[in-house]
Coordinates of C-alpha atoms and ligand atoms in Angstrom, one line a residue:
M1 CA 114.7 71.0 83.3
A2 CA 112.2 73.9 83.4
T3 CA 112.7 76.3 86.3
Y4 CA 109.0 76.8 86.8
D5 CA 105.8 74.8 86.3
L6 CA 103.9 77.9 85.4
V7 CA 104.8 81.5 84.4
V8 CA 101.8 83.9 84.3
I9 CA 102.3 87.1 82.2
G10 CA 100.2 89.9 83.8
T11 CA 99.1 90.3 87.4
G12 CA 95.5 91.7 87.0
P13 CA 92.7 89.7 88.6
G14 CA 93.1 87.0 86.0
G15 CA 96.8 86.6 86.4
Y16 CA 97.4 86.9 90.1
V17 CA 94.4 84.6 90.9
C18 CA 95.6 82.0 88.5
A19 CA 99.1 82.2 90.1
V20 CA 97.7 81.7 93.6
R21 CA 95.5 78.7 92.6
A22 CA 98.4 77.1 90.8
A23 CA 100.6 77.5 93.9
Q24 CA 97.8 76.0 96.0
L25 CA 97.9 73.0 93.7
G26 CA 101.6 72.5 94.3
M27 CA 103.1 74.2 91.3
K28 CA 106.2 76.4 91.3
V29 CA 105.0 79.7 89.9
A30 CA 106.3 83.0 88.7
V31 CA 104.4 86.1 87.6
V32 CA 105.7 88.7 85.2
E33 CA 104.5 92.3 85.4
K34 CA 105.6 95.3 83.5
N35 CA 103.8 97.9 85.6
A36 CA 105.4 99.3 88.8
T37 CA 102.6 97.8 90.9
L38 CA 100.8 94.5 90.8
G39 CA 97.0 94.2 90.3
G40 CA 96.5 95.2 86.7
T41 CA 93.8 97.5 85.4
C42 CA 91.3 96.4 88.0
L43 CA 93.3 97.5 91.1
N44 CA 95.3 100.5 89.6
V45 CA 93.0 102.2 87.1
G46 CA 89.8 100.3 87.0
C47 CA 87.4 98.7 89.4
M48 CA 89.0 99.8 92.6
P49 CA 89.7 103.5 92.1
S50 CA 86.3 103.9 90.3
K51 CA 84.5 102.4 93.3
A52 CA 86.4 104.5 95.8
L53 CA 85.4 107.7 93.9
L54 CA 81.8 106.4 93.5
H55 CA 81.6 105.8 97.3
A56 CA 83.1 109.1 98.3
S57 CA 81.1 111.2 95.8
E58 CA 77.9 109.4 96.9
M59 CA 78.6 110.3 100.5
F60 CA 79.1 113.9 99.3
E61 CA 75.8 114.0 97.5
E62 CA 74.0 112.2 100.4
A63 CA 75.3 114.8 102.9
A64 CA 74.1 117.6 100.7
H65 CA 70.7 116.2 99.7
S66 CA 69.5 113.3 101.9
F67 CA 70.7 113.9 105.5
A68 CA 68.3 116.8 106.2
K69 CA 65.1 114.8 105.5
M70 CA 66.2 112.2 108.0
G71 CA 66.7 114.8 110.6
V72 CA 70.5 114.9 110.3
S73 CA 71.4 118.5 110.1
V74 CA 74.8 119.3 108.7
S75 CA 76.2 122.5 107.1
S76 CA 76.5 122.3 103.3
P77 CA 79.4 119.9 102.6
K78 CA 82.5 121.3 100.9
L79 CA 84.5 119.3 98.4
D80 CA 88.2 118.7 99.1
L81 CA 89.1 117.0 95.8
P82 CA 92.8 116.3 96.7
A83 CA 91.7 114.6 99.9
M84 CA 89.1 112.6 97.9
M85 CA 91.9 111.5 95.5
N86 CA 94.0 110.6 98.5
F87 CA 91.2 108.4 99.8
K88 CA 91.1 106.7 96.4
Q89 CA 94.9 106.2 96.4
Q90 CA 94.9 104.7 99.9
G91 CA 92.3 102.2 98.6
I92 CA 94.5 101.3 95.6
D93 CA 97.6 101.0 97.8
G94 CA 95.9 98.7 100.3
N95 CA 94.7 96.4 97.6
V96 CA 98.1 96.3 95.7
K97 CA 99.8 95.5 99.0
G98 CA 97.3 92.7 99.5
V99 CA 98.3 91.1 96.1
E100 CA 102.0 91.5 97.1
F101 CA 101.3 89.7 100.3
L102 CA 99.5 86.9 98.5
M103 CA 102.5 86.4 96.2
K104 CA 104.8 86.1 99.2
K105 CA 102.4 83.9 101.1
N106 CA 102.1 81.4 98.2
K107 CA 105.9 81.6 97.4
I108 CA 105.3 83.0 93.9
D109 CA 108.3 84.7 92.3
V110 CA 107.5 88.2 91.0
L111 CA 109.5 89.1 87.9
K112 CA 109.3 92.8 87.1
G113 CA 109.5 93.6 83.4
T114 CA 107.8 93.0 80.1
G115 CA 107.2 89.4 79.2
K116 CA 107.8 88.1 75.7
I117 CA 107.0 84.5 74.6
L118 CA 110.0 83.0 72.7
G119 CA 108.3 79.7 72.1
T120 CA 106.9 76.8 74.1
G121 CA 108.4 76.9 77.6
K122 CA 110.4 80.1 77.2
V123 CA 109.6 83.6 78.4
E124 CA 111.9 86.6 78.1
V125 CA 111.6 89.2 80.8
S126 CA 113.0 92.6 80.0
A127 CA 113.3 95.7 82.2
D128 CA 115.6 98.7 82.1
G129 CA 117.5 97.5 79.1
K130 CA 118.3 94.1 80.7
S131 CA 116.7 90.8 80.0
Q132 CA 116.6 87.3 81.2
V133 CA 115.0 84.1 79.8
V134 CA 113.0 81.9 82.2
E135 CA 112.1 78.3 81.4
T136 CA 108.7 76.9 82.4
K137 CA 106.5 74.0 81.6
N138 CA 103.4 76.2 81.1
I139 CA 102.6 79.8 80.2
V140 CA 99.4 81.7 80.9
I141 CA 98.8 85.0 79.0
A142 CA 96.8 87.4 81.2
T143 CA 97.8 90.7 79.7
G144 CA 94.3 92.3 79.9
S145 CA 93.1 95.1 77.8
D146 CA 93.6 98.8 76.9
I147 CA 91.3 101.7 76.2
A148 CA 89.7 101.8 72.7
R149 CA 90.5 105.1 70.9
L150 CA 88.3 107.1 68.5
K151 CA 89.9 108.0 65.2
G152 CA 90.9 111.7 65.1
I153 CA 90.4 112.3 68.8
E154 CA 93.7 112.5 70.6
I155 CA 93.5 111.5 74.3
D156 CA 95.9 113.8 76.4
E157 CA 94.6 112.5 79.8
K158 CA 94.1 116.2 80.9
R159 CA 91.2 117.6 78.9
I160 CA 90.4 114.7 76.5
V161 CA 90.6 111.8 78.8
S162 CA 90.1 108.0 79.0
S163 CA 88.8 106.4 82.2
T164 CA 92.4 106.6 83.5
G165 CA 92.5 110.4 83.3
A166 CA 88.9 110.7 84.5
L167 CA 89.9 109.0 87.7
S168 CA 92.5 111.7 88.4
L169 CA 91.1 115.0 87.3
E170 CA 92.6 117.9 89.2
K171 CA 89.4 119.9 89.3
V172 CA 85.7 119.3 88.8
P173 CA 84.9 120.1 85.1
G174 CA 82.1 122.6 84.6
R175 CA 80.9 120.6 81.6
L176 CA 81.8 117.0 81.0
L177 CA 81.0 115.4 77.7
V178 CA 81.0 111.6 77.8
I179 CA 81.3 109.6 74.6
G180 CA 79.7 106.2 75.1
A181 CA 76.8 105.3 77.4
G182 CA 78.4 102.1 78.6
V183 CA 79.5 101.1 82.1
I184 CA 82.4 103.5 82.4
G185 CA 80.5 106.5 81.0
L186 CA 77.6 106.0 83.5
E187 CA 79.8 105.3 86.5
L188 CA 82.4 108.0 86.0
G189 CA 79.7 110.4 84.7
S190 CA 78.0 109.8 88.0
V191 CA 81.1 110.6 90.0
W192 CA 81.6 114.0 88.4
R193 CA 78.0 114.9 88.2
R194 CA 77.7 114.4 92.0
L195 CA 80.8 116.6 92.5
G196 CA 79.2 119.4 90.4
S197 CA 79.7 118.8 86.7
E198 CA 77.0 119.2 84.0
V199 CA 77.2 115.8 82.3
M200 CA 76.1 115.1 78.7
V201 CA 76.5 111.5 77.3
V202 CA 76.6 110.9 73.6
E203 CA 75.8 107.4 72.6
F204 CA 76.0 105.9 69.1
L205 CA 73.1 103.4 69.7
D206 CA 69.5 104.5 70.4
R207 CA 69.7 103.2 74.0
I208 CA 72.1 103.2 77.0
L209 CA 73.9 100.1 78.3
P210 CA 73.7 97.8 75.3
G211 CA 73.5 94.2 76.4
M212 CA 71.5 94.9 79.5
D213 CA 67.8 94.1 79.6
G214 CA 66.0 96.9 77.6
E215 CA 63.3 97.6 80.2
I216 CA 65.8 98.0 83.0
A217 CA 68.0 100.3 80.8
K218 CA 64.9 102.5 80.0
Q219 CA 64.1 103.0 83.6
F220 CA 67.7 103.5 84.4
Q221 CA 68.0 106.3 81.8
R222 CA 64.9 108.0 83.3
I223 CA 66.4 107.9 86.8
L224 CA 69.8 109.2 85.5
E225 CA 67.9 112.0 83.7
K226 CA 66.2 113.0 86.9
Q227 CA 69.6 113.1 88.6
G228 CA 70.7 115.6 85.9
F229 CA 72.3 113.5 83.2
A230 CA 71.6 114.7 79.6
F231 CA 71.7 112.0 76.9
K232 CA 72.2 112.4 73.1
L233 CA 71.4 108.9 71.8
G234 CA 71.8 107.7 68.2
S235 CA 74.6 110.2 67.8
K236 CA 78.4 110.2 67.2
V237 CA 81.2 112.5 68.0
T238 CA 83.2 113.1 64.8
G239 CA 85.9 115.3 66.2
V240 CA 86.9 117.5 69.1
E241 CA 88.7 120.8 68.6
A242 CA 90.7 122.1 71.5
T243 CA 91.0 125.9 71.9
S244 CA 92.9 127.4 74.8
K245 CA 89.7 127.9 76.8
T246 CA 87.3 125.2 75.7
L247 CA 86.7 121.9 73.8
L248 CA 84.4 122.0 70.8
A249 CA 82.9 118.6 70.0
K250 CA 81.2 118.0 66.7
I251 CA 78.2 115.7 67.0
E252 CA 76.3 114.1 64.1
P253 CA 73.3 111.7 64.0
A254 CA 74.7 108.1 63.9
S255 CA 73.1 107.6 60.5
G256 CA 74.7 110.8 59.2
G257 CA 73.3 114.3 58.8
A258 CA 73.8 117.9 60.0
A259 CA 76.5 118.3 62.7
E260 CA 76.1 120.4 65.8
T261 CA 78.8 121.7 68.1
I262 CA 78.8 121.2 71.8
E263 CA 81.2 122.9 74.2
A264 CA 82.8 121.1 77.1
D265 CA 85.7 121.5 79.5
V266 CA 86.5 117.8 79.6
V267 CA 85.7 115.0 77.1
L268 CA 85.7 111.4 78.4
V269 CA 86.2 108.8 75.7
C270 CA 84.8 105.4 76.9
I271 CA 83.7 103.4 73.9
G272 CA 85.0 100.0 75.0
R273 CA 88.3 98.3 75.5
T274 CA 90.6 96.3 73.2
P275 CA 92.7 93.2 74.1
Y276 CA 96.3 94.1 74.9
T277 CA 99.0 91.9 73.3
D278 CA 101.8 94.5 72.5
G279 CA 105.3 93.3 73.0
L280 CA 104.3 89.7 73.7
G281 CA 105.9 88.4 70.5
L282 CA 102.8 86.3 69.7
K283 CA 103.1 86.3 65.9
E284 CA 106.7 85.2 66.0
A285 CA 106.0 82.6 68.6
G286 CA 103.0 81.2 66.7
V287 CA 100.1 82.2 69.0
A288 CA 97.1 82.9 66.9
L289 CA 94.7 85.8 67.4
D290 CA 91.0 85.9 66.4
P291 CA 89.7 88.5 63.9
R292 CA 89.1 91.0 66.8
G293 CA 92.7 90.8 68.0
R294 CA 91.9 88.6 71.0
V295 CA 94.1 85.6 71.8
Q296 CA 92.3 82.6 70.3
I297 CA 91.7 79.8 72.8
D298 CA 89.9 76.4 72.8
P299 CA 87.3 75.5 75.5
H300 CA 90.3 74.6 77.8
F301 CA 92.0 78.0 77.4
A302 CA 94.7 76.5 75.3
T303 CA 96.2 78.7 72.5
S304 CA 97.5 77.5 69.2
L305 CA 101.0 77.1 70.8
K306 CA 101.6 74.0 73.0
G307 CA 101.8 74.8 76.7
V308 CA 100.5 78.3 76.3
Y309 CA 97.1 79.3 77.6
A310 CA 95.2 82.7 77.8
I311 CA 92.5 84.1 80.1
G312 CA 90.8 87.4 81.0
D313 CA 90.2 90.5 79.0
V314 CA 92.7 89.4 76.4
V315 CA 90.4 86.5 75.3
A316 CA 86.7 86.6 74.2
G317 CA 83.9 87.2 76.6
P318 CA 82.8 90.0 79.0
M319 CA 85.7 92.2 80.1
L320 CA 85.0 91.7 83.8
A321 CA 87.4 91.2 86.7
H322 CA 85.4 88.2 88.1
K323 CA 85.2 86.5 84.7
A324 CA 89.1 86.9 84.5
E325 CA 89.4 85.5 88.1
D326 CA 87.2 82.5 87.4
E327 CA 89.2 81.7 84.2
G328 CA 92.4 82.0 86.2
V329 CA 91.2 79.4 88.7
A330 CA 89.9 77.1 85.9
V331 CA 93.1 77.2 83.8
A332 CA 95.3 76.5 86.8
E333 CA 93.2 73.5 87.6
I334 CA 93.3 72.3 84.0
I335 CA 97.1 72.6 84.0
A336 CA 97.1 70.6 87.2
G337 CA 95.1 67.8 85.5
Q338 CA 91.8 68.7 87.1
A339 CA 88.5 69.6 85.4
G340 CA 88.6 73.4 85.7
H341 CA 85.5 75.0 84.2
V342 CA 83.7 78.4 83.9
N343 CA 79.9 78.6 83.4
Y344 CA 79.5 81.5 81.1
D345 CA 75.8 81.4 81.4
V346 CA 76.0 82.6 85.0
I347 CA 78.4 85.6 85.1
P348 CA 76.8 88.6 86.8
G349 CA 77.2 92.2 85.6
V350 CA 76.9 95.2 87.9
V351 CA 76.9 98.9 87.2
Y352 CA 77.9 100.6 90.5
T353 CA 75.8 103.8 90.1
T354 CA 73.0 105.0 92.4
P355 CA 70.8 103.1 92.1
E356 CA 72.9 100.1 91.0
V357 CA 72.0 97.9 88.1
S358 CA 72.7 94.2 88.2
S359 CA 72.0 91.3 85.8
V360 CA 72.7 87.6 85.3
G361 CA 71.6 85.2 82.5
K362 CA 69.4 86.0 79.6
T363 CA 67.7 89.3 78.9
E364 CA 64.1 89.5 77.7
E365 CA 65.4 90.5 74.2
E366 CA 67.7 87.5 74.1
L367 CA 64.9 85.1 75.0
K368 CA 62.6 86.6 72.4
Q369 CA 65.3 86.3 69.7
A370 CA 65.9 82.7 70.6
G371 CA 62.2 81.9 70.5
T372 CA 62.2 80.7 74.1
A373 CA 58.8 80.7 75.8
Y374 CA 59.2 82.5 79.1
T375 CA 57.2 84.0 82.1
V376 CA 58.1 87.2 83.8
G377 CA 57.8 88.1 87.5
K378 CA 58.4 91.7 88.5
F379 CA 58.4 93.4 91.8
P380 CA 59.0 97.2 92.5
F381 CA 60.9 98.5 95.4
T382 CA 58.0 100.9 96.1
A383 CA 56.2 97.9 97.5
N384 CA 59.2 96.7 99.6
G385 CA 59.0 97.6 103.3
R386 CA 62.7 98.3 103.9
S387 CA 63.0 100.4 100.8
K388 CA 59.9 102.4 101.9
V389 CA 61.2 103.2 105.4
N390 CA 64.6 104.2 103.9
Q391 CA 62.8 106.2 101.2
T392 CA 64.9 104.6 98.5
T393 CA 62.2 103.1 96.3
D394 CA 63.6 103.6 92.8
G395 CA 63.7 100.4 90.7
F396 CA 62.4 96.9 90.5
V397 CA 63.4 93.2 90.3
K398 CA 62.6 91.3 87.1
I399 CA 62.9 87.5 86.9
L400 CA 62.6 85.6 83.6
A401 CA 61.7 81.9 83.9
D402 CA 61.2 79.1 81.4
A403 CA 57.4 78.9 80.7
K404 CA 57.4 75.1 80.7
T405 CA 59.9 74.1 83.4
D406 CA 59.9 77.3 85.6
R407 CA 63.8 77.2 85.5
V408 CA 65.2 80.7 86.1
L409 CA 66.9 82.0 82.9
G410 CA 67.7 85.6 83.8
V411 CA 67.4 88.0 86.7
H412 CA 67.7 91.8 86.3
I413 CA 67.6 94.3 89.2
I414 CA 67.7 98.1 89.3
G415 CA 67.8 99.5 92.8
I416 CA 70.0 100.3 95.8
E417 CA 72.3 97.4 96.6
A418 CA 71.3 95.5 93.4
G419 CA 75.0 94.5 93.1
E420 CA 74.8 92.5 96.3
M421 CA 71.3 91.1 95.7
I422 CA 72.1 89.4 92.4
H423 CA 74.2 86.7 94.0
E424 CA 71.3 84.6 95.3
A425 CA 70.1 84.5 91.7
C426 CA 73.6 83.3 90.6
V427 CA 73.6 80.5 93.2
L428 CA 70.1 79.5 92.2
M429 CA 70.9 79.4 88.5
E430 CA 74.2 77.4 89.1
F431 CA 71.9 74.8 90.7
G432 CA 69.4 75.0 87.8
G433 CA 66.8 76.3 90.3
S434 CA 63.2 77.4 89.5
A435 CA 61.3 80.5 90.4
E436 CA 59.3 78.3 92.7
D437 CA 62.5 77.3 94.5
L438 CA 63.3 81.0 95.1
A439 CA 59.8 81.8 96.1
R440 CA 59.8 79.1 98.7
T441 CA 63.1 80.2 100.2
C442 CA 62.7 82.1 103.5
H443 CA 64.1 85.7 103.2
A444 CA 64.9 87.8 106.3
H445 CA 62.6 90.6 107.0
P446 CA 62.9 93.5 106.5
T447 CA 65.5 93.3 103.7
R448 CA 65.6 94.6 100.1
S449 CA 66.2 91.0 99.1
E450 CA 62.6 90.3 99.9
A451 CA 61.8 92.0 96.6
V452 CA 63.7 89.2 94.8
K453 CA 61.5 86.6 96.6
E454 CA 58.4 88.6 95.7
A455 CA 59.5 88.8 92.0
A456 CA 59.9 85.0 92.1
L457 CA 56.3 84.7 93.6
A458 CA 55.2 87.1 90.8
V459 CA 56.4 84.6 88.2
G460 CA 53.5 82.4 89.5
K461 CA 51.2 85.4 89.8
R462 CA 51.1 85.3 93.6
A463 CA 53.2 88.1 94.9
I464 CA 52.0 89.0 98.4
H465 CA 52.7 92.7 98.8
M466 CA 51.5 93.8 95.4
Ligands
FAD1 P1 94.3 93.4 83.6 O1 93.7 93.7 84.9 O2 94.2 94.4 82.5 O3 95.8 93.1 83.9 C1 96.7 92.9 82.9 C2 98.1 93.1 83.4 O4 99.1 92.6 82.5 C3 98.5 94.6 83.6 O5 99.0 94.8 84.9 C4 99.6 94.8 82.6 O6 100.6 95.8 83.0 C5 100.2 93.5 82.4 N1 100.9 93.2 81.2 C6 100.4 93.4 79.9 N2 101.3 93.0 79.0 C7 102.4 92.6 79.7 C8 103.6 92.0 79.3 N3 103.9 91.8 78.0 N4 104.5 91.7 80.3 C9 104.2 91.9 81.6 N5 103.0 92.4 82.0 C10 102.1 92.7 81.1 N6 85.4 94.9 86.0 C11 84.6 94.5 86.9 O7 84.3 93.3 87.0 N7 84.0 95.3 87.9 C12 84.2 96.6 87.9 O8 83.7 97.4 88.7 C13 85.1 97.2 86.9 N8 85.3 98.5 86.8 C14 86.2 99.0 85.9 C15 86.4 100.3 85.8 C16 87.3 100.9 84.9 C17 87.5 102.3 84.8 C18 87.9 100.0 83.9 C19 88.9 100.5 82.9 C20 87.7 98.6 84.0 C21 86.8 98.1 84.9 N9 86.5 96.7 85.0 C22 85.7 96.3 85.9 C23 87.1 95.8 84.1 C24 88.3 95.1 84.8 O9 89.3 96.0 85.2 C25 89.0 94.1 83.8 O10 88.0 93.2 83.3 C26 90.0 93.3 84.5 O11 91.0 94.1 85.1 C27 90.7 92.3 83.5 O12 91.6 91.5 84.2 P2 92.9 90.9 83.5 O13 93.6 90.1 84.5 O14 92.4 90.1 82.3 O15 93.7 92.1 82.9
NAI2 P1 81.1 99.5 77.0 O1 81.3 98.5 76.0 O2 80.5 99.2 78.3 O3 80.3 100.8 76.5 C1 80.8 101.5 75.3 C2 79.6 102.3 74.8 O4 80.1 103.2 73.8 C3 78.5 101.4 74.1 O5 77.3 101.9 74.6 C4 78.7 101.7 72.6 O6 77.5 101.6 71.9 C5 79.2 103.2 72.7 N1 80.0 103.6 71.5 C6 80.9 102.9 70.8 N2 81.4 103.7 69.8 C7 80.9 104.9 69.9 C8 81.0 106.1 69.3 N3 81.9 106.2 68.2 N4 80.3 107.2 69.6 C9 79.4 107.1 70.7 N5 79.2 105.9 71.4 C10 80.0 104.8 71.0 O7 82.6 100.1 77.3 P2 83.2 101.0 78.4 O8 82.1 101.7 79.2 O9 84.3 101.8 77.8 O10 83.8 99.9 79.4 C11 84.9 99.1 79.0 C12 84.8 97.7 79.6 O11 85.1 97.9 81.0 C13 83.5 97.1 79.5 O12 83.6 95.9 78.8 C14 83.1 96.8 80.9 O13 82.7 95.5 81.0 C15 84.3 97.1 81.8 N6 83.8 97.8 82.9 C16 83.1 97.2 83.9 C17 82.6 97.9 84.9 C18 81.7 97.1 85.9 O14 81.6 95.9 85.8 N7 81.0 97.8 86.8 C19 82.9 99.3 85.2 C20 83.7 99.8 84.1 C21 84.1 99.1 83.1

């Protein structure tokens, strides 16, 4: 007889949410975690610490630059970096404790150690030289991802850092060189720029934020440049030499050519993440990987080994905490015999900078490539009353709708609070709603969300305030 109905390996947002949902459905569940704390990348070195530093550094910048014009007079703010790091740590601890509480509340056993799959129904858990084998009817792999490395550039997490080191620098670097203009580069670049660093971002492609709507990315780049970011697009870093005083980064055009050397105090390598399967024993157990090293799954999250499923960053799809969570819920429901499902067409993405960037569904580039006939409705925050009175008018809302049916296919927002505003678009799209549906939905005044309604009106060329 198996001891457990389900053993989940990894307690990131995918793993712990899966465990809770399975327990709600009456299963006897255990989670296995090799880290000292629960919560995975997201809680310990990802979403949560980065958002704490983004919030604190934004307040620092606001106090220095925005308070005076509103008639709030304060003396020039001083940075206490250890206190800011302590603020970040308190946020992490609070969230980790929250996951521990959820495990207890749902009577989920927490097995500390590295999980290895021995075969269907058997997981070995090893810690401190000791190991035990637990038996279970089902196994979910939720082991997440790790930083991607650049050949020839050694990360020491002091001067040449990944996101993990960049979340814990002991002093503000004078010059920060960021490799990769993706989400991490722009979020953590923003944190250190606000605290005083000169930030240069080197990006291989000829644009920032690949995958986001091109028009939004262009405007975002302009806004970031106004804030002080410098971008070197279409370029690659081919090596970083560390002298006792400085770092010398060699940069070449992406297509090859003459190299130049740029000096920096800290280099942040953030060129993506790779699935993490070390120590899981997948090959021996017979769990297949895809050509990109991700655990291969069928549409029901089942791997090639009976009774073993996989979710989150370790499988294909966007590496996002909410995608991992939704997959965790879906797989628990499938194991329980229900119809668990994730709609991959409606997964929002948010960049938590100032302003924020948010997006759901298709970009204009994707619609063009697919040959879909579409209409566009746009509305700028300069014409939104609430944004005007707050004097935060950067950005716009863009809605893409099917030209024939008016069904909303994509929504892209750049602006303050864009990350909160995107969700009405998500609900609309889950219900297959049209731009007309959105345009006829009453929105409270004065809110920034009225710009979403106006963009929907603009799809039918009848925005009121423009
Ligand atoms: P993870 O969170 O990576 O958790 C995997 C867990 O498995 C880890 O605890 C690991 O220790 C454990 N594990 C691995 N192997 C074993 C083993 N063999 N035995 C036992 N335990 C094991 N996403 C967002 O949606 N929003 C954000 O704002 C955001 N910000 C981010 C900021 C940064 C700096 C980074 C790096 C990432 C960010 N992400 C964000 C991405 C997000 O963190 C991941 O998508 C999410 O954590 C994936 O969840 P997961 O459960 O698949 O894996
Ligand atoms: P990313 O995939 O977002 O961006 C990596 C960038 O690096 C891309 O623009 C890519 O073109 C560029 N690049 C790749 N190789 C390069 C090279 N050799 N030289 C120069 N540029 C190069 O990856 P990032 O920022 O590391 O983030 C990893 C993951 O974490 C992402 O998948 C993201 O989804 C997740 N994340 C999500 C956040 C959010 O939702 N707000 C915040 C932070 C991370």
